[in-house]
XYZ file of C-alpha atoms in Angstrom:
169
model
C 20.775 5.562 59.916
C 16.910 6.316 59.992
C 16.534 5.648 56.362
C 18.400 2.274 56.681
C 16.400 1.239 59.660
C 13.180 2.210 57.953
C 14.166 0.241 54.759
C 15.283 -2.916 56.577
C 12.181 -2.816 58.874
C 9.882 -2.501 55.698
C 11.629 -5.465 54.080
C 11.351 -7.554 57.341
C 7.545 -6.663 57.472
C 6.979 -8.043 53.927
C 8.703 -11.154 54.420
C 6.924 -14.541 55.591
C 7.983 -16.550 58.576
C 9.532 -19.270 56.308
C 11.849 -16.622 54.673
C 15.372 -15.832 55.564
C 16.592 -12.406 56.364
C 19.966 -10.848 57.013
C 21.205 -7.288 57.394
C 24.905 -6.507 56.995
C 26.382 -3.408 58.586
C 29.574 -1.468 58.733
C 31.101 -0.457 62.017
C 34.195 -0.519 64.173
C 34.682 -4.216 63.644
C 34.241 -3.786 59.713
C 31.471 -5.602 57.980
C 29.417 -7.866 60.219
C 25.871 -9.239 60.372
C 23.433 -7.310 62.591
C 22.550 -10.474 64.472
C 24.972 -13.131 65.456
C 23.547 -15.934 63.350
C 23.784 -13.931 60.102
C 21.245 -14.989 57.745
C 18.305 -16.117 59.906
C 15.146 -17.788 59.260
C 12.240 -15.517 60.495
C 9.913 -17.901 61.892
C 8.756 -16.804 65.309
C 11.760 -14.263 65.770
C 10.133 -11.506 63.699
C 9.678 -9.139 66.730
C 13.252 -9.892 67.956
C 14.747 -9.148 64.608
C 12.777 -6.018 64.256
C 13.968 -4.777 67.561
C 17.462 -5.303 66.639
C 16.865 -3.405 63.369
C 15.337 -0.532 65.102
C 18.059 -0.013 67.521
C 20.903 -0.743 65.055
C 23.571 1.853 64.095
C 25.716 1.302 61.025
C 28.453 3.346 59.372
C 28.940 4.328 55.792
C 30.270 1.420 53.806
C 33.603 2.376 52.290
C 33.929 -0.765 50.194
C 31.267 -3.207 49.209
C 33.680 -6.097 48.639
C 33.583 -7.580 52.116
C 29.769 -7.301 52.306
C 29.209 -9.037 48.950
C 31.560 -11.939 49.828
C 29.796 -12.481 53.137
C 26.360 -12.248 51.559
C 27.476 -14.622 48.730
C 28.685 -17.262 51.096
C 25.486 -17.166 53.204
C 22.957 -16.994 50.328
C 24.742 -19.769 48.551
C 23.902 -22.042 51.448
C 20.121 -21.420 51.403
C 18.222 -24.000 49.307
C 15.555 -21.570 47.978
C 14.217 -21.139 44.473
C 14.776 -17.259 44.845
C 17.663 -15.614 46.593
C 17.909 -11.880 46.547
C 20.104 -9.235 48.111
C 18.754 -5.640 48.331
C 21.204 -2.860 49.027
C 20.751 0.765 49.895
C 23.584 2.905 48.908
C 24.537 6.488 48.359
C 26.836 5.295 45.626
C 30.148 6.080 47.014
C 31.631 2.650 48.347
C 34.085 0.855 46.244
C 32.251 -1.546 44.224
C 32.493 -5.330 44.514
C 34.758 -6.790 41.753
C 33.384 -8.088 38.540
C 34.509 -11.548 39.549
C 32.272 -11.505 42.680
C 29.284 -10.127 40.565
C 29.794 -13.112 38.220
C 29.693 -15.411 41.189
C 26.282 -13.923 42.287
C 24.899 -14.408 38.770
C 26.155 -17.942 38.516
C 24.470 -18.716 41.814
C 21.192 -17.207 40.778
C 21.414 -14.492 43.435
C 20.101 -11.110 42.154
C 21.047 -7.784 43.650
C 18.669 -4.974 43.558
C 19.996 -1.508 44.323
C 18.066 1.406 45.864
C 20.098 4.448 45.422
C 18.953 7.771 46.854
C 20.652 11.119 46.100
C 22.078 11.736 49.409
C 25.421 13.222 48.524
C 25.775 13.846 44.814
C 24.373 12.477 41.542
C 27.717 11.272 40.087
C 27.839 7.667 41.326
C 24.882 6.143 39.450
C 27.129 3.986 37.203
C 28.524 1.686 40.037
C 25.082 1.128 41.659
C 23.357 0.474 38.253
C 26.174 -2.006 37.218
C 25.692 -4.018 40.267
C 22.065 -4.502 39.534
C 22.407 -5.015 35.787
C 25.276 -7.629 36.190
C 23.331 -9.734 38.754
C 19.901 -9.553 37.054
C 18.487 -7.300 39.764
C 16.716 -3.949 39.560
C 18.023 -0.476 39.980
C 16.094 2.339 41.685
C 17.325 5.964 41.594
C 15.564 7.982 44.207
C 15.704 11.763 44.053
C 15.845 13.486 47.398
C 16.263 10.360 49.552
C 12.487 10.087 50.375
C 12.360 7.269 53.117
C 8.619 6.364 52.203
C 9.606 5.635 48.681
C 12.525 3.581 49.814
C 10.503 1.549 52.203
C 8.098 0.870 49.450
C 10.765 -0.204 46.966
C 12.162 -2.619 49.605
C 8.726 -4.109 50.168
C 8.167 -4.387 46.400
C 11.525 -6.345 46.038
C 10.418 -8.729 48.721
C 7.014 -9.050 47.113
C 8.611 -9.679 43.649
C 10.835 -12.407 45.363
C 7.710 -13.999 46.669
C 5.939 -13.790 43.389
C 8.834 -15.360 41.442
C 9.002 -18.227 44.011
C 5.131 -18.894 43.670
C 5.418 -18.978 39.907
C 8.285 -21.424 40.081
C 6.322 -23.809 42.389
C 3.081 -23.819 40.089
């Protein structure tokens, strides 16, 4: 949980007020958004969103299918030149279907995957496949170093901003 909170807080810190942010979590009620409105424009709510992130508790996703469907629906409604999902995974959830990944690709939504070796090395294939099929990036982190993970989340947010700026020019 501490690595998850640190990664989400790092990403939020790198976003601009005009950006949207959402955090999906797994708990007793299944897969839900961290805050009630789901994908939320940051605006003046940065401190409030950060507080929610820092006090959040999430379980280990057994299946990425529901989270990807929720994210696809929300991200598809955002009129932005660059839509990106960043996931942090130990590699053991059931993956989203190829059909769902094709919908991400068709909608122009990339998924970058940060994959620390928390349990075992064996599940790289699923995490890498998600990134490759959606045009995202795959990051394999040995030993689960949270500083590196936070930096990668910031890098992904920065890359999104850079791509958006290039498209505007």
